[in-house]
Amino acid sequence: MTLSHSNSCIFCRRTPEVLEAGGHKLYQGIAGVFLCTLCVDDIQEARLRDVVLRASTTSGKLPTPPEISARMSDYIVGQDAAKKTLAVAVYEHYIRTHVDMRGFGDGLALEKSNILLVGPTGTGKTHFARQLAKILGVPFHKADATSLTEAGYVGDDVESILSGLLAAADGDIEKAQKGIVFIDEVDKIRKSGENLSTTRDVGGEGVQQALLKMLEGTKVRVQPQGGRRHPSADFVELDTTNVLFVCGGSFAGIEALIADRKAKADASTSGPKAGFGAIIKPVEERDVVEKNILHSVTRADLTKFGMIPELLGRLPVLVTLDEVDEDLLVRILTEPKDAIVKQVERLFLVQNVKLTFTEDAYHVIARLALAEGTGSRGLRTIIERALLDIRYSMAADGVREVNVSAKGDELVVRPVTRMAA
């Protein structure tokens, strides 16, 4: 149809000539009404804003990425880059679960943004996932990848994960379908080496394969009570399309793969010494191992480590966590709203005992956690161990104050009894 100069967009009144000059078009709709592509875009954006607004009024105020990050900071110290990435991923996931994309009429669907957390032991991977669930107000379930096997073998099949999520939602299927699942130690289900075994890899690649459809989004028959499937048991159907999956792992040893890859890349661009004559030392022989080298991890590294590409493709958001050092562990001990020291001090206070720590004591606790290789998760254990004797006897002995200080690399616990007042 030829559009005359008198035809114009019903909203903006732009003519065909003006629109074509800017690379846009004018279309004739119902009852001879003309609408330009610019206004169509504006209408779609307005519709999206309206859907998001309605979602926020029906499900509570939609927190923005900065707000999500700020709420995480109330309970998680450091890891600012990870917080930013996670905040954006969770925000966009939240929008995706509340927006009916069919209203746009173009068939476009938003794919899931499941998350892969990579970080050393004790960097707070589980804590991140749990806090995100609290911020969103959705059910949370943690599963251990090492307990999973392919269906039909001894162990838990992947559907048991959803049984746990349903239990966390108190049996409410609708709530469970918008929950968060954290699969810990996903690195432990890496593929076995090509020549290590001739038997089926039911706990490695087999589990990775079994997770694919669940992570992508599918309808799964789930036993509400959890556990192994039984033919006579009742099942409910749970759709994982809007379940956010967060997988985490330390990927111990992948640092060597990263370092070797980077060394080879450096050697190939280092001039005359590169090529067949280049000498590349094994990672264990290098003088300096790059701190936080995990930040350089690529999907190719993860594939070489033993994760199948199909699984990595269903975990598009890759987040790496910083290694914890002594100063960060001291902050973790004291700064969060639910800091371990604050919890222990409150526990003593309700027993009418004042508990105090010196700054030196905080640093000794942090160094002990680093020495034991437990990171932040070992902080509570160290404090519990140091205070065990005094907790056992303080009620009977009439203790009114306990001071924890340091002598060298040891903690010194000094009680003050009421008799000494």
Coordinates of C-alpha atoms in Angstrom, one line a residue:
M1 CA 0.0 0.0 0.0
T2 CA 1.3 3.5 -0.9
L3 CA 1.2 6.0 1.9
S4 CA 0.5 9.6 1.0
H5 CA 1.8 12.6 2.7
S6 CA -1.5 13.0 4.5
N7 CA -1.0 9.7 6.3
S8 CA 0.7 10.0 9.7
C9 CA 1.1 8.2 12.9
I10 CA -2.0 8.5 15.1
F11 CA 0.2 9.2 18.2
C12 CA 3.3 11.2 17.1
R13 CA 1.9 12.6 13.8
R14 CA 5.2 11.8 12.0
T15 CA 4.8 11.4 8.2
P16 CA 6.1 8.5 6.1
E17 CA 8.9 10.8 4.7
V18 CA 10.1 11.8 8.2
L19 CA 10.0 8.2 9.4
E20 CA 11.8 6.8 6.4
A21 CA 14.5 9.4 6.7
G22 CA 15.3 8.0 10.2
G23 CA 15.1 4.4 9.1
H24 CA 11.6 3.8 10.6
K25 CA 8.3 2.7 9.1
L26 CA 4.6 3.5 9.2
Y27 CA 2.0 0.7 9.3
Q28 CA -1.7 0.7 8.8
G29 CA -3.6 -1.1 11.5
I30 CA -7.3 -1.7 12.3
A31 CA -9.9 0.7 10.8
G32 CA -7.3 2.5 8.8
V33 CA -5.3 3.8 11.8
F34 CA -1.6 4.4 11.2
L35 CA 1.1 3.6 13.7
C36 CA 4.9 4.1 13.4
T37 CA 7.5 1.7 14.7
L38 CA 8.8 4.3 17.1
C39 CA 5.5 4.4 18.9
V40 CA 5.1 0.7 18.8
D41 CA 8.4 0.5 20.7
D42 CA 7.2 3.1 23.2
I43 CA 4.0 1.1 23.8
Q44 CA 5.9 -2.1 24.4
E45 CA 8.1 -0.3 26.9
A46 CA 5.1 1.2 28.6
R47 CA 3.5 -2.2 28.8
L48 CA 6.6 -3.7 30.3
R49 CA 6.7 -1.0 32.9
D50 CA 3.1 -1.6 33.7
V51 CA 3.6 -5.3 34.1
V52 CA 6.6 -4.8 36.4
L53 CA 4.6 -2.2 38.4
R54 CA 1.8 -4.7 38.8
A55 CA 4.3 -7.4 39.8
S56 CA 5.8 -5.2 42.4
T57 CA 2.4 -4.3 43.9
T58 CA 1.3 -8.0 44.1
S59 CA 4.6 -9.4 45.3
G60 CA 6.0 -6.6 47.4
K61 CA 8.3 -3.8 46.3
L62 CA 10.6 -4.9 43.6
P63 CA 14.2 -4.2 44.9
T64 CA 16.5 -2.7 42.4
P65 CA 20.0 -4.2 41.8
P66 CA 21.6 -1.5 44.1
E67 CA 19.1 -2.3 46.8
I68 CA 19.7 -6.1 46.5
S69 CA 23.4 -5.5 46.7
A70 CA 22.9 -3.2 49.8
R71 CA 20.8 -5.9 51.5
M72 CA 23.5 -8.5 50.8
S73 CA 26.1 -6.1 52.3
D74 CA 24.1 -6.2 55.6
Y75 CA 25.1 -9.8 56.0
I76 CA 28.0 -10.4 53.6
V77 CA 31.4 -8.5 53.9
G78 CA 33.5 -7.8 50.8
Q79 CA 33.0 -9.7 47.5
D80 CA 31.6 -6.4 45.9
A81 CA 32.1 -7.5 42.3
A82 CA 30.2 -10.7 43.0
K83 CA 27.4 -8.8 44.7
K84 CA 27.0 -6.6 41.7
T85 CA 26.8 -9.5 39.3
L86 CA 24.4 -11.5 41.5
A87 CA 22.2 -8.4 42.1
V88 CA 21.6 -7.9 38.4
A89 CA 21.1 -11.6 37.7
V90 CA 18.5 -12.0 40.5
Y91 CA 16.7 -8.7 39.5
E92 CA 16.4 -9.8 35.9
H93 CA 15.3 -13.3 37.0
Y94 CA 12.6 -11.7 39.2
I95 CA 11.3 -9.6 36.3
R96 CA 11.3 -12.6 34.0
T97 CA 9.1 -14.7 36.4
H98 CA 6.5 -11.9 36.6
V99 CA 6.4 -10.7 32.9
D100 CA 4.1 -12.4 30.5
M101 CA 6.1 -12.1 27.3
R102 CA 3.2 -13.3 25.2
G103 CA 1.7 -9.8 25.5
F104 CA 4.4 -8.5 23.1
G105 CA 3.2 -10.7 20.4
D106 CA 6.6 -11.3 18.8
G107 CA 7.3 -14.8 20.3
L108 CA 10.4 -13.6 22.1
A109 CA 11.1 -15.5 25.3
L110 CA 13.6 -14.6 28.0
E111 CA 16.0 -17.5 28.8
K112 CA 16.8 -18.4 32.4
S113 CA 19.9 -16.9 34.0
N114 CA 21.0 -19.7 36.4
I115 CA 24.2 -18.9 38.3
L116 CA 27.5 -20.7 38.7
L117 CA 29.5 -19.6 41.8
V118 CA 33.2 -20.4 41.7
G119 CA 35.3 -19.8 44.8
P120 CA 37.6 -21.4 47.4
T121 CA 36.2 -23.2 50.4
G122 CA 34.9 -20.8 53.0
T123 CA 34.2 -17.9 50.7
G124 CA 30.5 -17.8 51.4
K125 CA 28.8 -19.5 48.4
T126 CA 26.0 -21.0 50.4
H127 CA 25.5 -17.8 52.4
F128 CA 25.1 -15.8 49.1
A129 CA 22.4 -18.1 47.8
R130 CA 20.6 -18.2 51.2
Q131 CA 20.6 -14.4 51.5
L132 CA 19.3 -13.9 48.0
A133 CA 16.3 -16.1 48.8
K134 CA 15.7 -14.1 51.9
I135 CA 15.8 -10.8 50.0
L136 CA 13.3 -12.1 47.4
G137 CA 11.2 -13.8 50.1
V138 CA 11.2 -17.1 48.2
P139 CA 11.7 -20.7 49.4
F140 CA 15.3 -21.9 49.6
H141 CA 16.8 -25.4 49.4
K142 CA 20.4 -26.5 49.5
A143 CA 21.3 -29.8 47.8
D144 CA 24.7 -31.6 47.8
A145 CA 25.8 -32.7 44.4
T146 CA 28.0 -35.4 45.9
S147 CA 24.9 -37.3 47.1
L148 CA 23.3 -37.4 43.6
T149 CA 23.4 -40.3 41.1
E150 CA 21.6 -41.1 37.9
A151 CA 18.1 -42.5 38.4
G152 CA 18.1 -46.2 39.1
Y153 CA 21.4 -46.2 41.0
V154 CA 22.1 -46.1 44.8
G155 CA 21.9 -42.5 46.0
D156 CA 19.5 -39.6 45.4
D157 CA 18.3 -38.9 41.9
V158 CA 18.1 -35.2 40.8
E159 CA 14.3 -35.1 41.3
S160 CA 15.0 -35.3 45.1
I161 CA 16.3 -31.8 44.9
L162 CA 12.8 -30.6 44.1
S163 CA 11.3 -32.6 46.9
G164 CA 13.5 -30.6 49.2
L165 CA 12.4 -27.3 47.6
L166 CA 8.7 -28.3 47.9
A167 CA 9.3 -29.1 51.6
A168 CA 10.9 -25.6 52.1
A169 CA 7.8 -24.1 50.5
D170 CA 5.6 -26.0 53.1
G171 CA 4.1 -28.0 50.2
D172 CA 3.0 -24.9 48.3
I173 CA 3.7 -25.8 44.7
E174 CA 3.2 -22.2 43.4
K175 CA 5.8 -20.9 45.9
A176 CA 8.2 -23.7 45.2
Q177 CA 8.1 -22.9 41.5
K178 CA 9.6 -19.5 42.2
G179 CA 12.1 -20.7 44.7
I180 CA 15.9 -20.8 44.7
V181 CA 17.9 -24.1 44.7
F182 CA 21.6 -24.1 45.7
I183 CA 23.5 -27.1 44.5
D184 CA 26.7 -27.3 46.4
E185 CA 30.0 -29.0 45.4
V186 CA 28.9 -29.2 41.8
D187 CA 32.6 -29.5 40.9
K188 CA 32.6 -32.9 42.5
I189 CA 30.4 -34.3 39.7
R190 CA 33.1 -33.6 37.1
K191 CA 33.6 -36.2 34.4
S192 CA 35.9 -39.0 35.1
G193 CA 39.1 -39.1 33.1
E194 CA 38.8 -40.8 29.8
N195 CA 40.9 -43.8 30.7
L196 CA 40.2 -44.0 34.4
S197 CA 37.3 -46.5 34.2
T198 CA 35.3 -48.6 31.9
T199 CA 32.2 -48.4 34.1
R200 CA 29.3 -45.9 33.7
D201 CA 30.0 -42.6 35.4
V202 CA 26.7 -42.5 37.3
G203 CA 27.9 -39.9 39.9
G204 CA 29.8 -37.6 37.5
E205 CA 28.8 -37.0 33.9
G206 CA 25.6 -39.0 34.4
V207 CA 24.5 -36.5 37.1
Q208 CA 25.4 -33.5 35.0
Q209 CA 23.3 -34.9 32.1
A210 CA 20.4 -35.6 34.5
L211 CA 20.4 -32.0 35.7
L212 CA 20.1 -30.4 32.2
K213 CA 16.4 -30.4 31.8
M214 CA 15.7 -29.4 35.3
L215 CA 18.0 -26.4 35.1
E216 CA 16.6 -25.4 31.7
G217 CA 13.0 -25.6 32.8
T218 CA 10.7 -28.7 32.7
K219 CA 7.8 -30.3 34.5
V220 CA 8.9 -32.9 37.0
R221 CA 6.9 -35.4 39.0
V222 CA 7.9 -35.0 42.6
Q223 CA 7.3 -36.9 45.8
P224 CA 6.2 -34.3 48.4
Q225 CA 7.7 -36.3 51.2
G226 CA 11.1 -36.5 49.5
G227 CA 13.4 -39.5 49.4
R228 CA 13.6 -42.2 46.8
R229 CA 10.8 -42.8 44.3
H230 CA 8.4 -45.5 45.0
P231 CA 5.8 -46.8 42.5
S232 CA 2.9 -46.6 44.9
A233 CA 3.7 -43.1 46.2
D234 CA 1.7 -40.0 45.3
F235 CA 3.4 -37.4 43.1
V236 CA 2.8 -33.8 42.3
E237 CA 4.0 -31.9 39.2
L238 CA 6.5 -29.1 39.7
D239 CA 7.5 -26.8 36.9
T240 CA 11.1 -25.6 37.1
T241 CA 10.8 -22.9 34.5
N242 CA 11.0 -20.1 37.1
V243 CA 13.1 -21.8 39.7
L244 CA 16.5 -20.1 40.0
F245 CA 19.3 -22.6 40.3
V246 CA 22.6 -21.5 41.8
C247 CA 25.5 -24.1 41.5
G248 CA 28.6 -23.6 43.6
G249 CA 32.0 -25.3 43.9
S250 CA 35.6 -24.7 44.8
F251 CA 37.0 -26.4 41.7
A252 CA 40.2 -27.3 43.5
G253 CA 43.0 -27.7 41.1
I254 CA 41.5 -25.5 38.3
E255 CA 44.0 -22.8 39.2
A256 CA 46.7 -24.9 37.5
L257 CA 44.7 -25.1 34.3
I258 CA 44.2 -21.4 34.3
A259 CA 47.8 -20.6 35.1
D260 CA 49.0 -23.0 32.3
R261 CA 46.6 -21.5 29.8
K262 CA 47.7 -17.9 30.7
A263 CA 51.4 -18.9 30.6
K264 CA 51.0 -20.4 27.1
A265 CA 49.2 -17.3 25.9
D266 CA 51.9 -15.1 27.3
A267 CA 54.6 -17.2 25.7
S268 CA 52.9 -17.1 22.3
T269 CA 53.1 -13.3 22.4
S270 CA 56.5 -12.8 24.1
G271 CA 58.5 -12.3 20.9
P272 CA 61.5 -14.4 19.7
K273 CA 61.4 -16.7 22.7
A274 CA 57.9 -17.9 21.9
G275 CA 57.0 -20.9 19.9
F276 CA 58.7 -24.3 20.0
G277 CA 61.6 -22.8 21.9
A278 CA 59.5 -21.3 24.7
I279 CA 59.9 -22.8 28.1
I280 CA 56.7 -23.0 30.2
K281 CA 57.2 -24.1 33.7
P282 CA 54.5 -26.2 35.5
V283 CA 52.4 -24.1 37.8
E284 CA 53.9 -25.7 40.9
E285 CA 57.4 -24.5 39.8
R286 CA 56.4 -20.9 39.3
D287 CA 57.6 -18.4 42.0
V288 CA 54.4 -16.4 42.2
V289 CA 50.9 -17.8 41.8
E290 CA 48.5 -15.0 40.8
K291 CA 46.2 -14.0 43.7
N292 CA 42.6 -14.6 43.0
I293 CA 43.5 -16.3 39.7
L294 CA 40.0 -17.8 39.7
H295 CA 38.8 -14.4 38.4
S296 CA 40.4 -15.4 35.1
V297 CA 38.5 -18.7 34.8
T298 CA 36.8 -19.3 31.4
R299 CA 34.2 -21.8 30.4
A300 CA 36.9 -23.6 28.4
D301 CA 38.8 -24.1 31.7
L302 CA 35.7 -25.5 33.4
T303 CA 35.2 -27.8 30.5
K304 CA 38.8 -29.0 30.7
F305 CA 38.2 -29.5 34.4
G306 CA 35.4 -31.9 33.7
M307 CA 32.1 -30.0 33.4
I308 CA 30.2 -30.7 30.3
P309 CA 29.5 -27.8 27.9
E310 CA 25.7 -28.5 28.0
L311 CA 25.6 -27.9 31.8
L312 CA 27.7 -24.8 31.6
G313 CA 25.4 -23.5 28.9
R314 CA 22.5 -23.7 31.4
L315 CA 24.5 -21.7 33.9
P316 CA 25.1 -18.5 31.9
V317 CA 25.9 -16.2 34.9
L318 CA 29.5 -17.0 36.0
V319 CA 30.5 -15.4 39.3
T320 CA 33.9 -15.8 41.0
L321 CA 34.5 -15.1 44.6
D322 CA 37.6 -13.5 46.2
E323 CA 39.9 -15.6 48.4
V324 CA 39.5 -14.6 52.0
D325 CA 42.5 -13.2 53.8
E326 CA 43.1 -12.4 57.5
D327 CA 41.7 -8.9 57.3
L328 CA 38.5 -10.0 55.5
L329 CA 38.0 -12.8 58.0
V330 CA 38.2 -10.3 60.9
R331 CA 35.6 -8.2 59.2
I332 CA 33.4 -11.2 58.7
L333 CA 33.7 -12.0 62.4
T334 CA 32.5 -8.6 63.5
E335 CA 30.7 -6.5 60.8
P336 CA 27.6 -8.3 59.5
K337 CA 24.3 -7.9 61.2
D338 CA 24.4 -11.5 62.1
A339 CA 28.2 -11.6 62.8
I340 CA 29.4 -14.7 64.7
V341 CA 30.9 -12.5 67.5
K342 CA 27.6 -10.6 67.9
Q343 CA 25.7 -13.9 68.1
V344 CA 28.1 -15.4 70.8
E345 CA 28.1 -12.2 72.8
R346 CA 24.3 -12.2 72.8
L347 CA 24.2 -15.8 73.9
F348 CA 26.4 -14.9 76.9
L349 CA 24.4 -11.8 77.6
V350 CA 21.1 -13.6 78.0
Q351 CA 23.0 -15.6 80.7
N352 CA 24.0 -12.3 82.4
V353 CA 27.6 -12.7 81.3
K354 CA 29.5 -10.0 79.4
L355 CA 31.8 -11.4 76.7
T356 CA 34.5 -9.3 75.1
F357 CA 37.2 -9.9 72.5
T358 CA 40.4 -8.0 72.0
E359 CA 41.4 -7.0 68.5
D360 CA 44.4 -9.3 68.7
A361 CA 42.0 -12.2 69.4
Y362 CA 40.1 -11.5 66.3
H363 CA 43.3 -11.8 64.2
V364 CA 44.3 -15.0 65.9
I365 CA 40.9 -16.5 65.1
A366 CA 41.2 -15.5 61.5
R367 CA 44.8 -16.9 61.2
L368 CA 43.6 -20.2 62.7
A369 CA 40.8 -20.4 60.2
L370 CA 43.3 -19.8 57.3
A371 CA 45.7 -22.4 58.7
E372 CA 42.9 -25.0 58.9
G373 CA 41.9 -24.2 55.3
T374 CA 38.2 -23.7 56.3
G375 CA 37.9 -20.0 55.5
S376 CA 34.9 -18.2 56.9
R377 CA 33.0 -21.4 57.7
G378 CA 35.6 -22.3 60.3
L379 CA 35.4 -19.1 62.4
R380 CA 32.5 -20.4 64.5
T381 CA 34.1 -23.7 65.1
I382 CA 37.3 -22.0 66.4
I383 CA 35.3 -19.7 68.8
E384 CA 33.1 -22.6 70.0
R385 CA 36.2 -24.7 70.7
A386 CA 38.0 -21.8 72.6
L387 CA 34.9 -21.1 74.8
L388 CA 33.8 -24.7 75.5
D389 CA 35.3 -25.0 79.0
I390 CA 34.0 -21.6 80.2
R391 CA 30.6 -22.3 78.7
Y392 CA 30.5 -25.6 80.6
S393 CA 31.3 -24.1 84.0
M394 CA 30.3 -20.4 84.0
A395 CA 26.8 -20.9 85.3
A396 CA 27.9 -23.0 88.3
D397 CA 31.0 -20.8 89.0
G398 CA 29.1 -17.5 89.0
V399 CA 31.0 -16.0 86.1
R400 CA 29.9 -12.4 85.3
E401 CA 32.4 -11.5 82.6
V402 CA 34.6 -13.3 80.1
N403 CA 37.5 -11.7 78.2
V404 CA 39.1 -13.4 75.2
S405 CA 42.6 -12.1 74.3
A406 CA 45.6 -13.4 72.4
K407 CA 49.1 -14.5 73.4
G408 CA 51.2 -15.2 70.4
D409 CA 49.0 -17.4 68.1
E410 CA 46.9 -18.7 70.9
L411 CA 43.6 -17.5 72.4
V412 CA 43.5 -16.8 76.1
V413 CA 40.1 -17.0 77.8
R414 CA 39.9 -15.2 81.2
P415 CA 36.7 -15.3 83.3
V416 CA 35.8 -12.9 86.1
T417 CA 33.5 -14.3 88.8
R418 CA 31.0 -12.4 91.0
M419 CA 33.1 -13.2 94.0
A420 CA 35.9 -11.1 92.5
A421 CA 33.8 -8.0 92.4

